[in-house]
Amino acid sequence: MDREGNRLYLTPFERRRFLIVAGEYAEPWRTLAEFLTFSGCRISEALAVRASHIDLESNLVAVETLKQRTRGIWRQVPLDSGFVLAVNKRFRLRPLQHLGAGASLLWPIGRTSAYNHIKTIMAAAEIVGPQATPKGLRHTFGTHAMLQGVPITLVKKWMGHARLQTTEIYLDVIGPEERDLARKMWVSTPYQE
């Protein structure tokens, strides 16, 4: 939540709707929107991804963490296997490509243009508020991972956080388990009988 109590992540319903609407867009916008959703990357990190960074056999992407002050800090993020197949079809990747630093970017797009297109897709999906941004997709990834029971240390690693305290913000989400416990707490009230 932000300081005004607004949610910064997409709900599962909004996430699904965003992906459905993004699927109606032409390339490169569709795969970029999906990549941001499935990887939890910052938009600048996604735009720096090259074909050689995707491991087709392991369904992993190597992402350089760009927010930390030191360059050359990489992390591997698991991707949905169906998404990797779609990216492979779109970009005709080869297993274990070694194209080097000169290899072309998957999304040779400027940051502002990419940001604006993601906002356009959010608006088309009728998602409004502070969560309707590329950063909202990043928060959605962290939230979704925590709700699925992924250990916080893995979420920290996948998101490229330097400190565990940064990742702990995703523990504050009210998930299904917490809602179930809250329902049990109110079982004996006159409103529940």
Tab-separated table of C-alpha atoms in Angstrom:
chain	number	residue	atom	x	y	z
A	1	MET	CA	0.000	0.000	0.000
A	2	ASP	CA	1.101	3.548	-0.608
A	3	ARG	CA	0.848	6.343	1.970
A	4	GLU	CA	-2.765	6.997	1.005
A	5	GLY	CA	-3.751	3.339	1.428
A	6	ASN	CA	-3.869	2.561	-2.296
A	7	ARG	CA	-2.931	-0.882	-3.526
A	8	LEU	CA	0.282	-0.932	-5.604
A	9	TYR	CA	-0.181	-4.392	-7.163
A	10	LEU	CA	-2.754	-5.947	-9.464
A	11	THR	CA	-5.259	-8.404	-8.021
A	12	PRO	CA	-5.291	-11.861	-9.626
A	13	PHE	CA	-8.394	-10.787	-11.584
A	14	GLU	CA	-6.685	-7.598	-12.827
A	15	ARG	CA	-3.536	-9.540	-13.681
A	16	ARG	CA	-5.542	-12.001	-15.775
A	17	ARG	CA	-7.418	-9.167	-17.489
A	18	PHE	CA	-4.168	-7.323	-18.216
A	19	LEU	CA	-2.658	-10.435	-19.825
A	20	ILE	CA	-5.789	-11.051	-21.910
A	21	VAL	CA	-5.810	-7.473	-23.200
A	22	ALA	CA	-2.022	-7.497	-23.753
A	23	GLY	CA	-2.514	-10.631	-25.876
A	24	GLU	CA	-4.581	-8.563	-28.290
A	25	TYR	CA	-1.705	-6.142	-28.937
A	26	ALA	CA	0.851	-6.507	-31.711
A	27	GLU	CA	4.490	-7.220	-31.097
A	28	PRO	CA	6.627	-6.069	-29.437
A	29	TRP	CA	4.073	-4.817	-26.906
A	30	ARG	CA	2.451	-8.178	-26.195
A	31	THR	CA	5.610	-10.053	-25.227
A	32	LEU	CA	7.043	-7.063	-23.364
A	33	ALA	CA	3.869	-6.781	-21.256
A	34	GLU	CA	3.933	-10.528	-20.581
A	35	PHE	CA	7.643	-10.469	-19.767
A	36	LEU	CA	7.168	-7.691	-17.218
A	37	THR	CA	4.317	-9.670	-15.642
A	38	PHE	CA	6.124	-13.020	-15.525
A	39	SER	CA	9.608	-11.810	-14.580
A	40	GLY	CA	9.058	-9.034	-12.039
A	41	CYS	CA	11.751	-7.003	-13.799
A	42	ARG	CA	12.030	-3.272	-13.740
A	43	ILE	CA	11.161	-1.830	-17.143
A	44	SER	CA	14.779	-0.771	-17.780
A	45	GLU	CA	15.970	-4.303	-16.931
A	46	ALA	CA	13.467	-5.849	-19.343
A	47	LEU	CA	14.516	-3.519	-22.138
A	48	ALA	CA	18.144	-4.646	-21.661
A	49	VAL	CA	17.322	-8.358	-22.188
A	50	ARG	CA	18.957	-10.019	-25.188
A	51	ALA	CA	18.255	-13.382	-26.801
A	52	SER	CA	21.391	-14.808	-25.208
A	53	HIS	CA	19.915	-14.127	-21.756
A	54	ILE	CA	17.084	-16.652	-22.146
A	55	ASP	CA	17.837	-20.304	-21.384
A	56	LEU	CA	15.255	-22.294	-23.343
A	57	GLU	CA	16.092	-25.573	-21.623
A	58	SER	CA	15.662	-24.264	-18.075
A	59	ASN	CA	12.999	-21.596	-18.718
A	60	LEU	CA	15.237	-19.017	-17.059
A	61	VAL	CA	16.192	-15.495	-17.985
A	62	ALA	CA	19.389	-13.832	-16.830
A	63	VAL	CA	18.634	-10.257	-15.828
A	64	GLU	CA	21.177	-7.616	-14.953
A	65	THR	CA	20.089	-5.783	-11.823
A	66	LEU	CA	20.202	-2.155	-12.879
A	67	LYS	CA	19.035	-0.403	-9.725
A	68	GLN	CA	22.050	-1.310	-7.610
A	69	ARG	CA	25.048	0.989	-7.966
A	70	THR	CA	27.365	-1.736	-9.242
A	71	ARG	CA	27.005	-3.002	-12.809
A	72	GLY	CA	27.430	-6.699	-13.575
A	73	ILE	CA	25.106	-8.044	-10.871
A	74	TRP	CA	22.995	-10.704	-12.585
A	75	ARG	CA	20.138	-12.841	-11.363
A	76	GLN	CA	18.297	-15.758	-12.916
A	77	VAL	CA	14.522	-15.562	-12.905
A	78	PRO	CA	12.322	-18.550	-13.757
A	79	LEU	CA	9.735	-17.934	-16.454
A	80	ASP	CA	6.482	-19.648	-17.340
A	81	SER	CA	7.322	-22.413	-19.842
A	82	GLY	CA	4.414	-21.441	-22.117
A	83	PHE	CA	5.686	-17.889	-22.210
A	84	VAL	CA	9.213	-19.083	-23.066
A	85	LEU	CA	7.749	-21.084	-25.978
A	86	ALA	CA	5.925	-17.966	-27.197
A	87	VAL	CA	9.100	-15.867	-26.948
A	88	ASN	CA	11.038	-18.586	-28.753
A	89	LYS	CA	8.464	-18.621	-31.543
A	90	ARG	CA	8.476	-14.828	-31.796
A	91	PHE	CA	12.259	-14.379	-31.744
A	92	ARG	CA	13.382	-17.793	-33.087
A	93	LEU	CA	15.839	-18.338	-30.258
A	94	ARG	CA	18.306	-21.198	-30.269
A	95	PRO	CA	19.043	-23.293	-27.169
A	96	LEU	CA	21.901	-21.894	-25.118
A	97	GLN	CA	22.609	-19.047	-27.526
A	98	HIS	CA	25.872	-17.285	-26.983
A	99	LEU	CA	25.457	-14.125	-28.967
A	100	GLY	CA	27.544	-11.891	-26.731
A	101	ALA	CA	26.989	-8.322	-25.687
A	102	GLY	CA	26.531	-7.183	-29.282
A	103	ALA	CA	23.445	-9.351	-29.768
A	104	SER	CA	20.299	-7.455	-30.522
A	105	LEU	CA	17.889	-6.522	-27.781
A	106	LEU	CA	14.605	-8.427	-27.665
A	107	TRP	CA	12.744	-5.155	-27.255
A	108	PRO	CA	14.680	-2.317	-28.934
A	109	ILE	CA	12.322	0.271	-27.522
A	110	GLY	CA	12.902	3.435	-25.545
A	111	ARG	CA	11.928	3.436	-21.878
A	112	THR	CA	9.345	6.225	-22.242
A	113	SER	CA	7.645	4.553	-25.183
A	114	ALA	CA	7.543	1.214	-23.337
A	115	TYR	CA	6.155	2.868	-20.197
A	116	ASN	CA	3.438	4.646	-22.181
A	117	HIS	CA	2.423	1.477	-24.027
A	118	ILE	CA	2.106	-0.493	-20.773
A	119	LYS	CA	-0.059	2.333	-19.388
A	120	THR	CA	-2.182	2.152	-22.572
A	121	ILE	CA	-2.684	-1.590	-22.129
A	122	MET	CA	-3.612	-1.021	-18.469
A	123	ALA	CA	-6.216	1.562	-19.510
A	124	ALA	CA	-7.613	-0.802	-22.156
A	125	ALA	CA	-7.879	-3.473	-19.434
A	126	GLU	CA	-9.751	-0.900	-17.298
A	127	ILE	CA	-7.104	-0.983	-14.586
A	128	VAL	CA	-6.698	2.380	-12.897
A	129	GLY	CA	-4.782	3.623	-9.896
A	130	PRO	CA	-1.164	3.499	-8.798
A	131	GLN	CA	-0.967	-0.198	-9.684
A	132	ALA	CA	-1.629	0.533	-13.387
A	133	THR	CA	2.061	0.959	-14.244
A	134	PRO	CA	5.067	-1.203	-15.138
A	135	LYS	CA	6.118	-0.939	-11.478
A	136	GLY	CA	2.665	-2.249	-10.564
A	137	LEU	CA	3.490	-5.378	-12.585
A	138	ARG	CA	6.710	-5.728	-10.583
A	139	HIS	CA	4.768	-5.471	-7.327
A	140	THR	CA	2.268	-7.973	-8.721
A	141	PHE	CA	5.057	-10.470	-9.361
A	142	GLY	CA	6.333	-10.162	-5.782
A	143	THR	CA	2.852	-10.370	-4.317
A	144	HIS	CA	1.879	-13.348	-6.468
A	145	ALA	CA	5.086	-15.196	-5.549
A	146	MET	CA	4.500	-14.668	-1.825
A	147	LEU	CA	0.848	-15.764	-2.064
A	148	GLN	CA	1.961	-18.932	-3.862
A	149	GLY	CA	4.260	-19.772	-0.948
A	150	VAL	CA	7.595	-19.010	-2.626
A	151	PRO	CA	10.197	-18.527	0.125
A	152	ILE	CA	10.989	-14.866	0.699
A	153	THR	CA	14.690	-15.467	0.040
A	154	LEU	CA	13.892	-16.656	-3.493
A	155	VAL	CA	11.568	-13.714	-4.108
A	156	LYS	CA	14.400	-11.407	-2.967
A	157	LYS	CA	16.808	-13.102	-5.365
A	158	TRP	CA	14.414	-13.093	-8.332
A	159	MET	CA	13.515	-9.433	-7.856
A	160	GLY	CA	17.118	-8.326	-7.413
A	161	HIS	CA	16.646	-6.744	-4.018
A	162	ALA	CA	19.839	-5.942	-2.135
A	163	ARG	CA	18.149	-6.276	1.261
A	164	LEU	CA	15.546	-8.701	2.588
A	165	GLN	CA	13.701	-5.783	4.216
A	166	THR	CA	12.784	-4.518	0.750
A	167	THR	CA	11.183	-7.861	-0.122
A	168	GLU	CA	9.280	-8.007	3.169
A	169	ILE	CA	6.774	-5.428	1.886
A	170	TYR	CA	5.152	-8.288	-0.015
A	171	LEU	CA	4.381	-10.051	3.278
A	172	ASP	CA	1.820	-7.367	4.091
A	173	VAL	CA	-0.600	-8.510	1.395
A	174	ILE	CA	-3.841	-9.968	2.621
A	175	GLY	CA	-3.942	-13.325	0.924
A	176	PRO	CA	-6.411	-16.203	0.886
A	177	GLU	CA	-4.952	-17.710	4.054
A	178	GLU	CA	-5.332	-14.486	5.987
A	179	ARG	CA	-8.904	-14.022	4.750
A	180	ASP	CA	-9.742	-17.595	5.838
A	181	LEU	CA	-8.345	-16.935	9.307
A	182	ALA	CA	-10.343	-13.694	9.515
A	183	ARG	CA	-13.556	-15.545	8.539
A	184	LYS	CA	-12.912	-18.139	11.274
A	185	MET	CA	-12.467	-15.357	13.798
A	186	TRP	CA	-15.976	-14.008	13.103
A	187	VAL	CA	-17.823	-17.357	12.827
A	188	SER	CA	-19.716	-16.948	16.092
A	189	THR	CA	-21.022	-13.425	15.497
A	190	PRO	CA	-24.742	-12.862	14.921
A	191	TYR	CA	-23.968	-11.750	11.359
A	192	GLN	CA	-22.433	-15.130	10.497
A	193	GLU	CA	-25.155	-17.391	11.942
